[in-house]
mmCIF file of C-alpha atoms in Angstrom:
data_model
loop_
_atom_site.group_PDB
_atom_site.id
_atom_site.type_symbol
_atom_site.label_atom_id
_atom_site.label_comp_id
_atom_site.label_asym_id
_atom_site.label_seq_id
_atom_site.Cartn_x
_atom_site.Cartn_y
_atom_site.Cartn_z
ATOM 1 C CA MET A 1 -24.891 -22.493 -8.828
ATOM 2 C CA ALA A 2 -23.526 -22.426 -5.294
ATOM 3 C CA MET A 3 -23.116 -19.024 -3.730
ATOM 4 C CA GLU A 4 -19.798 -17.991 -2.275
ATOM 5 C CA LYS A 5 -20.754 -16.633 1.106
ATOM 6 C CA GLU A 6 -18.172 -14.780 3.103
ATOM 7 C CA ASN A 7 -18.366 -14.139 6.803
ATOM 8 C CA SER A 8 -16.726 -10.809 7.427
ATOM 9 C CA ALA A 9 -17.239 -11.470 11.099
ATOM 10 C CA ASN A 10 -14.245 -13.761 11.505
ATOM 11 C CA PHE A 11 -10.578 -13.455 10.653
ATOM 12 C CA THR A 12 -7.264 -14.516 12.115
ATOM 13 C CA TYR A 13 -4.277 -12.390 12.994
ATOM 14 C CA MET A 14 -1.054 -13.742 14.528
ATOM 15 C CA GLY A 15 -2.786 -17.013 15.299
ATOM 16 C CA ARG A 16 -5.660 -15.358 17.154
ATOM 17 C CA GLY A 17 -9.239 -15.526 15.929
ATOM 18 C CA PHE A 18 -11.410 -12.448 16.061
ATOM 19 C CA SER A 19 -15.181 -12.460 16.014
ATOM 20 C CA GLU A 20 -16.371 -9.208 14.554
ATOM 21 C CA LEU A 21 -20.064 -8.507 14.548
ATOM 22 C CA THR A 22 -22.680 -10.589 16.274
ATOM 23 C CA VAL A 23 -26.244 -11.092 15.076
ATOM 24 C CA ASN A 24 -27.417 -8.832 17.869
ATOM 25 C CA ASP A 25 -25.101 -6.069 16.666
ATOM 26 C CA ASP A 26 -26.459 -5.906 13.130
ATOM 27 C CA SER A 27 -30.044 -6.598 14.143
ATOM 28 C CA LEU A 28 -29.926 -3.550 16.399
ATOM 29 C CA ALA A 29 -28.323 -1.402 13.730
ATOM 30 C CA PHE A 30 -30.916 -2.356 11.104
ATOM 31 C CA SER A 31 -33.963 -3.112 13.259
ATOM 32 C CA ASP A 32 -35.820 -0.037 11.977
ATOM 33 C CA CYS A 33 -35.417 -0.954 8.308
ATOM 34 C CA ASN A 34 -37.961 -3.688 7.730
ATOM 35 C CA SER A 35 -41.487 -2.285 7.596
ATOM 36 C CA ASP A 36 -43.843 0.036 5.745
ATOM 37 C CA LYS A 37 -43.573 3.482 7.273
ATOM 38 C CA SER A 38 -45.289 5.417 4.518
ATOM 39 C CA GLY A 39 -48.423 7.403 5.232
ATOM 40 C CA GLU A 40 -51.871 5.977 5.786
ATOM 41 C CA PHE A 41 -54.981 6.899 3.833
ATOM 42 C CA PRO A 42 -55.521 10.617 3.295
ATOM 43 C CA ALA A 43 -57.340 12.308 6.156
ATOM 44 C CA SER A 44 -60.318 12.999 3.894
ATOM 45 C CA ALA A 45 -60.842 9.252 3.587
ATOM 46 C CA SER A 46 -60.891 8.579 7.327
ATOM 47 C CA GLN A 47 -64.603 7.690 7.371
ATOM 48 C CA SER A 48 -64.288 5.177 4.533
ATOM 49 C CA ARG A 49 -61.182 3.766 6.213
ATOM 50 C CA ARG A 50 -63.119 3.110 9.415
ATOM 51 C CA LEU A 51 -65.810 1.353 7.380
ATOM 52 C CA PHE A 52 -63.170 -0.667 5.550
ATOM 53 C CA LEU A 53 -61.491 -1.772 8.786
ATOM 54 C CA SER A 54 -64.860 -2.735 10.233
ATOM 55 C CA CYS A 55 -65.635 -4.887 7.193
ATOM 56 C CA ALA A 56 -62.171 -6.422 7.352
ATOM 57 C CA ALA A 57 -62.723 -7.453 10.943
ATOM 58 C CA ASP A 58 -66.096 -9.071 10.159
ATOM 59 C CA ASN A 59 -65.365 -10.810 6.838
ATOM 60 C CA PRO A 60 -61.606 -10.751 6.144
ATOM 61 C CA ASP A 61 -61.552 -13.677 3.690
ATOM 62 C CA ASP A 62 -64.429 -12.367 1.578
ATOM 63 C CA LEU A 63 -62.950 -8.895 1.579
ATOM 64 C CA ILE A 64 -59.519 -10.144 0.536
ATOM 65 C CA ARG A 65 -60.980 -12.092 -2.399
ATOM 66 C CA GLN A 66 -62.842 -8.996 -3.570
ATOM 67 C CA LEU A 67 -59.761 -6.805 -3.263
ATOM 68 C CA VAL A 68 -57.644 -9.259 -5.247
ATOM 69 C CA SER A 69 -60.292 -9.236 -7.957
ATOM 70 C CA ASP A 70 -60.258 -5.410 -7.961
ATOM 71 C CA LEU A 71 -56.494 -5.391 -8.529
ATOM 72 C CA GLU A 72 -57.206 -6.542 -12.080
ATOM 73 C CA SER A 73 -59.995 -4.028 -12.668
ATOM 74 C CA CYS A 74 -60.001 -1.888 -15.810
ATOM 75 C CA SER A 75 -60.322 1.162 -13.550
ATOM 76 C CA ILE A 76 -57.037 2.599 -12.256
ATOM 77 C CA ASP A 77 -58.912 4.160 -9.331
ATOM 78 C CA GLU A 78 -60.287 0.762 -8.296
ATOM 79 C CA GLN A 79 -56.822 -0.762 -8.628
ATOM 80 C CA LYS A 80 -55.362 1.977 -6.444
ATOM 81 C CA GLN A 81 -58.004 1.543 -3.790
ATOM 82 C CA ALA A 82 -57.574 -2.240 -3.756
ATOM 83 C CA ALA A 83 -53.785 -2.039 -3.538
ATOM 84 C CA MET A 84 -53.964 0.550 -0.784
ATOM 85 C CA GLU A 85 -56.418 -1.528 1.243
ATOM 86 C CA ILE A 86 -54.373 -4.720 0.767
ATOM 87 C CA ARG A 87 -51.333 -2.841 1.936
ATOM 88 C CA LEU A 88 -53.173 -1.752 5.078
ATOM 89 C CA LEU A 89 -54.501 -5.258 5.783
ATOM 90 C CA ALA A 90 -51.015 -6.725 5.404
ATOM 91 C CA LYS A 91 -49.416 -4.024 7.499
ATOM 92 C CA ASN A 92 -51.710 -4.158 10.499
ATOM 93 C CA LYS A 93 -52.426 -7.887 10.806
ATOM 94 C CA PRO A 94 -49.617 -10.416 10.279
ATOM 95 C CA GLU A 95 -52.111 -13.262 9.850
ATOM 96 C CA ASN A 96 -53.534 -11.511 6.780
ATOM 97 C CA ARG A 97 -50.229 -11.634 4.897
ATOM 98 C CA LEU A 98 -50.417 -15.323 4.105
ATOM 99 C CA LYS A 99 -54.163 -15.140 3.388
ATOM 100 C CA ILE A 100 -53.612 -12.341 0.874
ATOM 101 C CA ALA A 101 -50.837 -14.266 -0.869
ATOM 102 C CA LYS A 102 -52.897 -17.457 -1.023
ATOM 103 C CA ALA A 103 -55.797 -15.474 -2.506
ATOM 104 C CA GLY A 104 -53.596 -14.693 -5.511
ATOM 105 C CA ALA A 105 -52.649 -11.067 -4.841
ATOM 106 C CA ILE A 106 -48.931 -11.256 -5.501
ATOM 107 C CA LYS A 107 -48.855 -11.467 -9.321
ATOM 108 C CA PRO A 108 -51.342 -8.639 -9.914
ATOM 109 C CA LEU A 109 -49.544 -6.471 -7.353
ATOM 110 C CA ILE A 110 -46.255 -7.053 -9.163
ATOM 111 C CA SER A 111 -47.961 -6.018 -12.401
ATOM 112 C CA LEU A 112 -48.947 -2.750 -10.733
ATOM 113 C CA ILE A 113 -45.296 -2.049 -9.914
ATOM 114 C CA SER A 114 -44.649 -1.835 -13.662
ATOM 115 C CA SER A 115 -47.455 0.719 -14.117
ATOM 116 C CA SER A 116 -46.685 4.103 -15.646
ATOM 117 C CA ASP A 117 -48.944 5.620 -12.977
ATOM 118 C CA SER A 118 -46.499 6.572 -10.209
ATOM 119 C CA GLN A 119 -49.051 6.355 -7.401
ATOM 120 C CA LEU A 120 -50.268 2.940 -8.510
ATOM 121 C CA GLN A 121 -46.657 1.764 -8.697
ATOM 122 C CA GLU A 122 -46.036 3.084 -5.179
ATOM 123 C CA TYR A 123 -49.077 1.287 -3.768
ATOM 124 C CA GLY A 124 -48.019 -1.951 -5.471
ATOM 125 C CA VAL A 125 -44.467 -1.714 -4.080
ATOM 126 C CA THR A 126 -45.703 -0.995 -0.575
ATOM 127 C CA ALA A 127 -48.189 -3.865 -0.605
ATOM 128 C CA ILE A 128 -45.449 -6.267 -1.764
ATOM 129 C CA LEU A 129 -43.193 -4.961 0.999
ATOM 130 C CA ASN A 130 -45.805 -5.716 3.637
ATOM 131 C CA LEU A 131 -46.483 -9.177 2.211
ATOM 132 C CA SER A 132 -42.724 -9.887 2.237
ATOM 133 C CA LEU A 133 -42.732 -9.518 6.025
ATOM 134 C CA CYS A 134 -44.114 -13.068 6.049
ATOM 135 C CA ASP A 135 -41.233 -15.458 5.383
ATOM 136 C CA GLU A 136 -43.588 -17.994 3.789
ATOM 137 C CA ASN A 137 -44.435 -15.460 1.069
ATOM 138 C CA LYS A 138 -40.889 -14.661 -0.003
ATOM 139 C CA GLY A 139 -40.427 -17.611 -2.353
ATOM 140 C CA LEU A 140 -43.659 -16.898 -4.221
ATOM 141 C CA ILE A 141 -42.864 -13.174 -4.393
ATOM 142 C CA VAL A 142 -39.503 -13.880 -6.020
ATOM 143 C CA SER A 143 -40.778 -16.615 -8.364
ATOM 144 C CA SER A 144 -43.554 -14.254 -9.520
ATOM 145 C CA GLY A 145 -41.016 -11.745 -10.860
ATOM 146 C CA ALA A 146 -40.870 -9.234 -8.016
ATOM 147 C CA ILE A 147 -37.122 -8.600 -8.159
ATOM 148 C CA LYS A 148 -37.199 -7.139 -11.667
ATOM 149 C CA ALA A 149 -40.275 -5.058 -10.816
ATOM 150 C CA LEU A 150 -38.742 -3.723 -7.588
ATOM 151 C CA VAL A 151 -35.567 -2.768 -9.446
ATOM 152 C CA ARG A 152 -37.744 -0.826 -11.895
ATOM 153 C CA ALA A 153 -39.345 0.998 -8.966
ATOM 154 C CA LEU A 154 -35.892 1.774 -7.552
ATOM 155 C CA LYS A 155 -35.019 3.355 -10.884
ATOM 156 C CA THR A 156 -38.211 5.195 -11.836
ATOM 157 C CA GLY A 157 -40.444 5.425 -8.758
ATOM 158 C CA THR A 158 -41.373 8.186 -6.359
ATOM 159 C CA SER A 159 -39.154 8.699 -3.335
ATOM 160 C CA THR A 160 -41.555 6.575 -1.267
ATOM 161 C CA ALA A 161 -41.630 3.841 -3.919
ATOM 162 C CA LYS A 162 -37.827 3.776 -3.994
ATOM 163 C CA GLU A 163 -37.598 3.575 -0.202
ATOM 164 C CA ASN A 164 -40.168 0.792 0.011
ATOM 165 C CA ALA A 165 -38.580 -1.069 -2.906
ATOM 166 C CA ALA A 166 -35.242 -0.972 -1.072
ATOM 167 C CA CYS A 167 -36.974 -2.226 2.044
ATOM 168 C CA ALA A 168 -38.672 -5.058 0.137
ATOM 169 C CA LEU A 169 -35.359 -6.086 -1.416
ATOM 170 C CA LEU A 170 -33.891 -6.056 2.085
ATOM 171 C CA ARG A 171 -36.557 -8.491 3.233
ATOM 172 C CA LEU A 172 -36.037 -10.755 0.221
ATOM 173 C CA SER A 173 -32.237 -10.628 0.600
ATOM 174 C CA GLN A 174 -32.522 -12.145 4.057
ATOM 175 C CA LEU A 175 -32.945 -15.491 2.267
ATOM 176 C CA GLU A 176 -29.539 -16.680 1.064
ATOM 177 C CA GLU A 177 -30.861 -18.085 -2.203
ATOM 178 C CA ASN A 178 -32.114 -14.640 -3.290
ATOM 179 C CA LYS A 179 -28.852 -12.731 -2.864
ATOM 180 C CA VAL A 180 -27.306 -13.768 -6.178
ATOM 181 C CA SER A 181 -30.506 -13.046 -8.133
ATOM 182 C CA ILE A 182 -30.907 -9.614 -6.588
ATOM 183 C CA GLY A 183 -27.245 -8.812 -7.123
ATOM 184 C CA ARG A 184 -27.429 -9.774 -10.796
ATOM 185 C CA SER A 185 -30.656 -7.840 -11.358
ATOM 186 C CA GLY A 186 -28.996 -4.421 -11.382
ATOM 187 C CA ALA A 187 -30.281 -3.523 -7.920
ATOM 188 C CA ILE A 188 -26.934 -2.766 -6.291
ATOM 189 C CA PRO A 189 -25.956 0.377 -8.277
ATOM 190 C CA LEU A 190 -29.467 1.745 -7.692
ATOM 191 C CA LEU A 191 -29.243 1.026 -3.960
ATOM 192 C CA VAL A 192 -25.859 2.781 -3.876
ATOM 193 C CA CYS A 193 -27.443 5.766 -5.650
ATOM 194 C CA LEU A 194 -30.249 5.841 -3.050
ATOM 195 C CA LEU A 195 -27.660 5.642 -0.273
ATOM 196 C CA GLU A 196 -25.933 8.693 -1.727
ATOM 197 C CA THR A 197 -28.869 10.855 -2.823
ATOM 198 C CA GLY A 198 -31.931 9.667 -0.890
ATOM 199 C CA GLY A 199 -33.522 11.129 2.204
ATOM 200 C CA PHE A 200 -32.792 9.687 5.625
ATOM 201 C CA ARG A 201 -35.196 6.781 5.236
ATOM 202 C CA GLY A 202 -33.874 5.987 1.773
ATOM 203 C CA LYS A 203 -30.310 6.015 3.082
ATOM 204 C CA LYS A 204 -30.990 3.693 5.994
ATOM 205 C CA ASP A 205 -33.134 1.248 3.996
ATOM 206 C CA SER A 206 -30.594 1.061 1.167
ATOM 207 C CA ALA A 207 -27.764 0.607 3.692
ATOM 208 C CA ALA A 208 -29.644 -2.262 5.306
ATOM 209 C CA ALA A 209 -30.340 -3.944 1.958
ATOM 210 C CA LEU A 210 -26.707 -3.558 0.902
ATOM 211 C CA TYR A 211 -25.509 -5.005 4.204
ATOM 212 C CA PHE A 212 -27.451 -8.223 3.703
ATOM 213 C CA LEU A 213 -26.724 -8.472 -0.021
ATOM 214 C CA CYS A 214 -22.998 -8.001 0.483
ATOM 215 C CA SER A 215 -22.535 -11.116 2.553
ATOM 216 C CA ILE A 216 -21.559 -12.790 -0.747
ATOM 217 C CA LYS A 217 -18.365 -11.926 -2.583
ATOM 218 C CA GLU A 218 -19.776 -11.070 -6.009
ATOM 219 C CA ASN A 219 -22.114 -8.497 -4.484
ATOM 220 C CA LYS A 220 -19.289 -6.908 -2.496
ATOM 221 C CA ILE A 221 -17.408 -6.365 -5.739
ATOM 222 C CA ARG A 222 -20.519 -5.004 -7.456
ATOM 223 C CA ALA A 223 -21.037 -2.521 -4.643
ATOM 224 C CA VAL A 224 -17.436 -1.315 -4.783
ATOM 225 C CA GLN A 225 -17.622 -0.972 -8.577
ATOM 226 C CA ALA A 226 -20.857 1.016 -8.172
ATOM 227 C CA GLY A 227 -19.007 3.583 -6.058
ATOM 228 C CA ILE A 228 -20.362 2.687 -2.629
ATOM 229 C CA MET A 229 -17.249 3.773 -0.768
ATOM 230 C CA LYS A 230 -17.715 7.504 -1.300
ATOM 231 C CA PRO A 231 -21.175 7.745 0.342
ATOM 232 C CA LEU A 232 -20.161 5.292 3.081
ATOM 233 C CA VAL A 233 -17.144 7.364 4.068
ATOM 234 C CA GLU A 234 -19.123 10.612 3.891
ATOM 235 C CA LEU A 235 -21.890 9.214 6.113
ATOM 236 C CA MET A 236 -19.408 7.824 8.632
ATOM 237 C CA ALA A 237 -17.732 11.231 8.802
ATOM 238 C CA ASP A 238 -21.028 12.984 9.567
ATOM 239 C CA PHE A 239 -21.873 12.256 13.197
ATOM 240 C CA GLY A 240 -25.126 14.188 12.790
ATOM 241 C CA SER A 241 -26.358 11.904 10.013
ATOM 242 C CA ASN A 242 -27.530 9.111 12.360
ATOM 243 C CA MET A 243 -25.913 6.835 9.780
ATOM 244 C CA VAL A 244 -22.482 6.257 11.292
ATOM 245 C CA ASP A 245 -23.314 2.818 12.693
ATOM 246 C CA LYS A 246 -25.177 1.589 9.614
ATOM 247 C CA SER A 247 -22.497 2.798 7.207
ATOM 248 C CA ALA A 248 -19.737 1.263 9.304
ATOM 249 C CA PHE A 249 -21.555 -2.072 9.427
ATOM 250 C CA VAL A 250 -21.831 -2.075 5.622
ATOM 251 C CA LEU A 251 -18.135 -1.211 5.303
ATOM 252 C CA SER A 252 -17.227 -4.000 7.725
ATOM 253 C CA MET A 253 -19.050 -6.415 5.423
ATOM 254 C CA LEU A 254 -17.157 -5.161 2.362
ATOM 255 C CA VAL A 255 -13.541 -4.995 3.559
ATOM 256 C CA THR A 256 -12.976 -8.733 3.281
ATOM 257 C CA VAL A 257 -12.278 -8.191 -0.441
ATOM 258 C CA PRO A 258 -9.124 -6.399 -1.651
ATOM 259 C CA GLU A 259 -11.109 -4.093 -3.935
ATOM 260 C CA ALA A 260 -12.917 -2.623 -0.934
ATOM 261 C CA LYS A 261 -9.718 -2.076 1.054
ATOM 262 C CA THR A 262 -8.214 -0.189 -1.868
ATOM 263 C CA ALA A 263 -11.377 1.855 -2.382
ATOM 264 C CA VAL A 264 -11.762 2.930 1.258
ATOM 265 C CA VAL A 265 -8.146 4.119 1.310
ATOM 266 C CA GLU A 266 -8.619 6.015 -1.962
ATOM 267 C CA GLU A 267 -11.741 7.709 -0.564
ATOM 268 C CA GLU A 268 -9.722 8.840 2.487
ATOM 269 C CA GLY A 269 -11.582 6.551 4.817
ATOM 270 C CA ILE A 270 -8.643 5.940 7.151
ATOM 271 C CA PRO A 271 -8.763 9.404 8.812
ATOM 272 C CA VAL A 272 -12.524 8.998 9.289
ATOM 273 C CA LEU A 273 -12.125 5.584 10.912
ATOM 274 C CA VAL A 274 -9.380 6.868 13.217
ATOM 275 C CA GLU A 275 -11.630 9.742 14.270
ATOM 276 C CA ILE A 276 -14.431 7.277 15.078
ATOM 277 C CA VAL A 277 -12.012 5.259 17.231
ATOM 278 C CA GLU A 278 -11.200 8.488 19.061
ATOM 279 C CA VAL A 279 -14.617 10.099 19.549
ATOM 280 C CA GLY A 280 -17.322 7.602 18.537
ATOM 281 C CA SER A 281 -19.687 5.604 20.723
ATOM 282 C CA GLN A 282 -18.480 2.286 22.148
ATOM 283 C CA ARG A 283 -20.147 0.345 19.357
ATOM 284 C CA GLN A 284 -18.818 2.722 16.685
ATOM 285 C CA LYS A 285 -15.292 2.414 18.082
ATOM 286 C CA GLU A 286 -15.522 -1.363 18.020
ATOM 287 C CA ILE A 287 -16.657 -1.468 14.396
ATOM 288 C CA ALA A 288 -14.062 1.125 13.305
ATOM 289 C CA VAL A 289 -11.105 -0.638 14.922
ATOM 290 C CA SER A 290 -12.169 -3.968 13.415
ATOM 291 C CA ILE A 291 -12.268 -2.354 9.956
ATOM 292 C CA LEU A 292 -8.862 -0.724 10.444
ATOM 293 C CA LEU A 293 -7.386 -4.042 11.530
ATOM 294 C CA GLN A 294 -8.649 -5.736 8.373
ATOM 295 C CA ILE A 295 -7.394 -2.872 6.168
ATOM 296 C CA CYS A 296 -3.937 -3.140 7.750
ATOM 297 C CA GLU A 297 -3.602 -6.913 7.537
ATOM 298 C CA ASP A 298 -0.557 -7.804 5.421
ATOM 299 C CA ASN A 299 -0.244 -4.217 4.200
ATOM 300 C CA MET A 300 2.522 -2.100 5.690
ATOM 301 C CA LEU A 301 1.570 0.891 3.554
ATOM 302 C CA HIS A 302 -1.900 0.960 5.109
ATOM 303 C CA CYS A 303 -0.353 0.499 8.557
ATOM 304 C CA SER A 304 1.858 3.498 7.896
ATOM 305 C CA MET A 305 -1.138 5.597 6.848
ATOM 306 C CA VAL A 306 -3.028 4.655 10.012
ATOM 307 C CA ALA A 307 -0.013 5.508 12.183
ATOM 308 C CA ARG A 308 0.410 8.892 10.471
ATOM 309 C CA GLU A 309 -3.192 9.746 11.371
ATOM 310 C CA GLY A 310 -2.257 9.567 15.056
ATOM 311 C CA ALA A 311 -4.133 6.348 15.706
ATOM 312 C CA ILE A 312 -1.940 4.953 18.465
ATOM 313 C CA PRO A 313 -3.136 7.139 21.408
ATOM 314 C CA PRO A 314 -6.874 6.450 20.834
ATOM 315 C CA LEU A 315 -6.084 2.787 20.209
ATOM 316 C CA VAL A 316 -4.219 2.567 23.512
ATOM 317 C CA ALA A 317 -7.187 4.211 25.243
ATOM 318 C CA LEU A 318 -9.571 1.769 23.555
ATOM 319 C CA SER A 319 -7.418 -1.212 24.558
ATOM 320 C CA GLN A 320 -7.879 -0.129 28.163
ATOM 321 C CA SER A 321 -11.503 0.988 28.277
ATOM 322 C CA GLY A 322 -13.395 -0.499 25.313
ATOM 323 C CA THR A 323 -15.586 -3.572 25.082
ATOM 324 C CA ASN A 324 -13.805 -6.923 25.297
ATOM 325 C CA ARG A 325 -13.838 -7.339 21.525
ATOM 326 C CA ALA A 326 -12.707 -3.758 20.962
ATOM 327 C CA LYS A 327 -9.829 -4.257 23.403
ATOM 328 C CA GLN A 328 -8.661 -7.382 21.534
ATOM 329 C CA LYS A 329 -8.781 -5.681 18.160
ATOM 330 C CA ALA A 330 -7.110 -2.513 19.435
ATOM 331 C CA GLU A 331 -4.271 -4.544 20.961
ATOM 332 C CA ALA A 332 -3.768 -6.456 17.704
ATOM 333 C CA LEU A 333 -3.688 -3.255 15.660
ATOM 334 C CA ILE A 334 -1.266 -1.592 18.103
ATOM 335 C CA GLU A 335 1.031 -4.591 17.730
ATOM 336 C CA LEU A 336 0.903 -4.262 13.951
ATOM 337 C CA LEU A 337 1.781 -0.565 14.143
ATOM 338 C CA ARG A 338 4.624 -1.264 16.581
ATOM 339 C CA GLN A 339 6.011 -3.866 14.188
ATOM 340 C CA LEU A 340 5.997 -1.198 11.492
ATOM 341 C CA ARG A 341 7.869 1.202 13.764
ATOM 342 C CA SER A 342 10.403 -1.485 14.736
ATOM 343 C CA GLY A 343 10.905 -2.398 11.104
ATOM 344 C CA ASN A 344 11.531 1.217 10.140
ATOM 345 C CA ALA A 345 13.993 1.653 12.981
ATOM 346 C CA ALA A 346 15.867 -1.505 11.970
ATOM 347 C CA ALA A 347 16.012 -0.324 8.366
ATOM 348 C CA LYS A 348 17.483 3.035 9.437
ATOM 349 C CA THR A 349 20.112 1.300 11.579
ATOM 350 C CA SER A 350 21.027 -0.953 8.681
ATOM 351 C CA ASP A 351 21.357 2.006 6.324
ATOM 352 C CA ALA A 352 23.513 3.882 8.808
ATOM 353 C CA SER A 353 25.908 0.965 9.170
ATOM 354 C CA VAL A 354 26.494 0.612 5.437
#
């Protein structure tokens, strides 16, 4: 089935095309959301870790084969140790990621993610995350059943397992063909929950995953139905959250569908966006004005709400001192709001003459 992919980055107003967000924009916003940042081995194991790393340097292929064999051991402790060491090998040396996959590690690691032992599940998730950093592994990871297992970890895992599962789904969602499968797996409501209730790392990793997943229409609608707008608006309103940019990028991806425009208005997102245009960073202002412009397209009620929030003075300032793209969008939105004012004035004149 062909995916319906939407590009929120482009729309037309009054015959003028606007390019929203470049690859560099989103890659900067989400550049810290694609790797294993969980802790290393416990300090008490530092000596055995040094021995392990020494062996890995001397005989990596032999060691990898042994570790893959240990993943299917009857001993949970041996499984944990093998998964932890595979995770470390995949994290520290990119060339090991393909070797580990070719040695047959992916299926047994996915089995570990379904374990009732929370630590074993966490190690399995984190190892799969690190293997997913190799693009050549992504197809095999998905075909081996990883999506369902990662969704289980998002639902039942430790906080670290949830964060790393979100990060792994982010990596897998960077392939277009995986976005529908992930969206239909039940991942999106769980990612929205992590965005709302997780720690900082959970919030940023879930935001990044949702951004990539919501480039297709059906996932945008799923995210809105899962209640994504409330946490997005709250995070954008909190300038101390370090999540303003990421949340705004996700919102910019969503507002191409009517359901999202309605939801952001209902969650009182317009005052938040106007405040960002007034006091945010240059990049935040640019994203916020582009969202406001899309919300106001062909909707005089939304235009009226934006005008009532006192948007015109900061928009005028942005049209004079913002980035080139921000200036264009600010000018277009000002014109929309002026049309509203002119229309209201004409209506009053008409009423008075009757």
